[in-house]
C-alpha positions as MATLAB code, in Angstrom:
seq = 'MITFRLARADDLVDIVRIYNSTIPSRMVTADTEPVTVESRVAWLEKHTPQRPIWVVDLDGRTAGWVALHAFYGRPAYATTAEISIYLDERFRGKGLGGRVLDVAITQAGALGVKTLLGYIFSHNEISVRLFRSRGFMEWGTLPNVAVLDGIERSLKIFGKRILG';
ca = [
     -15.759  -22.161   28.661;
     -13.249  -22.689   31.481;
      -9.780  -23.891   30.644;
      -6.851  -24.673   32.924;
      -3.306  -24.337   31.695;
       0.040  -24.484   33.420;
       1.247  -21.083   34.558;
       4.248  -19.581   32.827;
       6.577  -16.771   33.852;
       4.647  -14.314   31.691;
       1.488  -15.109   33.724;
       3.041  -13.716   36.892;
       1.775  -10.197   36.200;
      -1.837  -11.443   36.259;
      -1.209  -13.898   39.101;
       0.270  -11.147   41.282;
      -2.421   -8.628   40.323;
      -5.181  -11.065   41.279;
      -3.420  -12.068   44.503;
      -2.777   -8.468   45.524;
      -6.438   -7.601   44.939;
      -7.356   -9.926   47.835;
      -5.032   -8.378   50.410;
      -7.138   -5.326   51.429;
     -10.143   -7.472   52.367;
      -8.130   -9.290   55.067;
     -10.235  -12.348   54.236;
      -8.009  -14.482   52.023;
      -4.311  -14.097   52.737;
      -2.077  -13.347   55.689;
      -0.011  -10.990   53.540;
      -0.725   -7.427   54.582;
       1.238   -5.623   51.856;
       1.243   -6.239   48.096;
       3.749   -8.717   46.723;
       5.849   -8.106   43.626;
       6.233  -10.092   40.449;
       9.928  -10.439   41.231;
       9.158  -11.981   44.619;
       7.041  -14.664   42.933;
       9.539  -15.861   40.323;
      11.228  -18.401   42.636;
       7.806  -19.425   43.993;
       6.609  -20.229   40.468;
       9.813  -22.114   39.688;
       9.360  -24.320   42.805;
       6.066  -25.608   41.484;
       6.360  -28.838   39.549;
       4.084  -30.693   37.139;
       2.962  -32.709   40.199;
       2.238  -29.537   42.214;
       1.319  -27.057   39.521;
      -0.042  -23.586   39.314;
      -2.825  -23.396   36.763;
      -4.124  -20.245   35.169;
      -7.893  -20.299   34.795;
      -9.130  -18.809   31.544;
     -12.800  -18.087   30.975;
     -13.813  -17.226   27.446;
     -10.247  -16.222   26.632;
      -9.738  -13.977   29.674;
      -7.648  -14.695   32.760;
     -10.245  -15.292   35.461;
      -7.961  -16.571   38.206;
      -5.421  -19.155   39.216;
      -5.196  -22.321   41.276;
      -2.125  -23.775   42.948;
      -1.361  -27.117   44.502;
       1.345  -26.856   47.131;
       3.437  -29.637   48.605;
       2.277  -30.382   52.121;
       4.940  -30.264   54.813;
       7.788  -31.190   52.471;
       8.317  -34.742   53.712;
       8.112  -37.870   51.504;
       5.366  -39.524   53.558;
       3.040  -36.635   52.637;
       3.622  -36.951   48.883;
      -0.048  -37.730   48.171;
      -1.327  -34.717   50.140;
      -1.519  -31.214   48.698;
      -2.717  -27.829   49.834;
      -4.965  -26.027   47.369;
      -5.235  -22.266   46.859;
      -7.754  -20.551   44.589;
      -7.699  -16.883   43.650;
     -10.205  -15.248   41.311;
     -10.054  -11.931   39.518;
     -12.438   -9.417   41.111;
     -14.537   -9.312   37.921;
     -15.332  -13.024   38.250;
     -16.070  -13.327   41.974;
     -19.551  -14.049   43.288;
     -20.760  -15.643   40.059;
     -20.362  -19.337   40.855;
     -16.982  -19.618   39.173;
     -15.225  -20.646   42.401;
     -17.234  -23.859   42.608;
     -16.623  -24.709   38.978;
     -12.897  -24.056   39.387;
     -12.719  -26.119   42.577;
     -14.486  -29.019   40.826;
     -11.930  -29.026   38.001;
      -9.032  -28.632   40.425;
     -10.206  -31.644   42.457;
     -10.358  -33.754   39.301;
      -6.956  -32.534   38.123;
      -5.404  -33.171   41.548;
      -6.721  -36.738   41.512;
      -5.192  -37.282   38.078;
      -1.848  -36.209   39.598;
      -2.118  -38.861   42.305;
      -3.210  -36.540   45.086;
      -5.289  -38.460   47.604;
      -5.912  -35.710   50.128;
      -6.541  -32.019   49.512;
      -6.212  -29.435   52.262;
      -7.514  -25.895   52.327;
      -6.478  -23.317   54.898;
      -9.212  -20.708   55.287;
      -9.623  -17.848   57.747;
     -12.599  -18.580   59.997;
     -14.177  -15.226   59.143;
     -14.059  -15.962   55.384;
     -17.558  -17.401   55.291;
     -17.759  -17.402   51.486;
     -14.727  -19.670   51.108;
     -15.828  -21.844   54.033;
     -19.202  -22.395   52.303;
     -17.505  -23.067   48.964;
     -15.222  -25.765   50.334;
     -18.013  -27.358   52.379;
     -20.235  -27.419   49.278;
     -17.594  -29.553   47.552;
     -17.366  -32.102   50.349;
     -14.467  -30.684   52.325;
     -14.767  -31.284   56.050;
     -13.414  -29.115   58.822;
     -10.452  -31.047   60.210;
      -9.204  -28.469   62.668;
      -8.919  -24.884   63.810;
      -5.811  -22.954   64.721;
      -7.250  -20.333   67.082;
      -6.063  -16.729   66.837;
      -2.859  -17.526   64.912;
      -2.979  -14.437   62.681;
      -3.206  -10.750   63.496;
      -4.743   -8.615   60.767;
      -5.064   -4.900   61.483;
      -4.795   -5.587   65.196;
      -7.508   -8.276   65.181;
      -6.619  -11.872   65.982;
      -7.969  -14.310   63.406;
      -8.331  -18.078   63.445;
      -7.462  -20.419   60.625;
      -9.611  -23.410   59.712;
      -8.146  -26.501   58.092;
     -10.448  -28.199   55.601;
      -9.689  -31.592   54.143;
     -11.089  -33.892   51.513;
     -10.043  -37.401   50.491;
     -10.261  -37.571   46.713;
      -8.655  -40.956   46.045;
      -8.579  -44.247   47.926;
];
């Protein structure tokens, strides 16, 4: 059974561990070095009940986390949010990402989010397929905006209207 709960300060160890596990692949994040728990305290505190970080538990184990981020920080964008999903290595490739994204879409709608955005590296075909499978459309590409290990990478912007 999957449950979502609001992240707390004591979840940061797992949140950071899961996040850092994605860095070496150069597929998910533009960070190139591990982050620390201390560096994420203020980040967690900035999240509000309207733009939460949820911990995803599966059968009593931390399987990942999902965050809604304010988009662009201006009042006119209050109903738009960026979504980030990170899964523990033990739970990847088993269909959990789709289940988590489904719940996150529903939860975001309940928070009044009308538009969800996902920023995905073009070479991350797994995440591109996941978001497309849930009705996200490619709304744009930022060509060669990141350099990972000397290779320029493009960033795709995926969007989905979930309300109105």
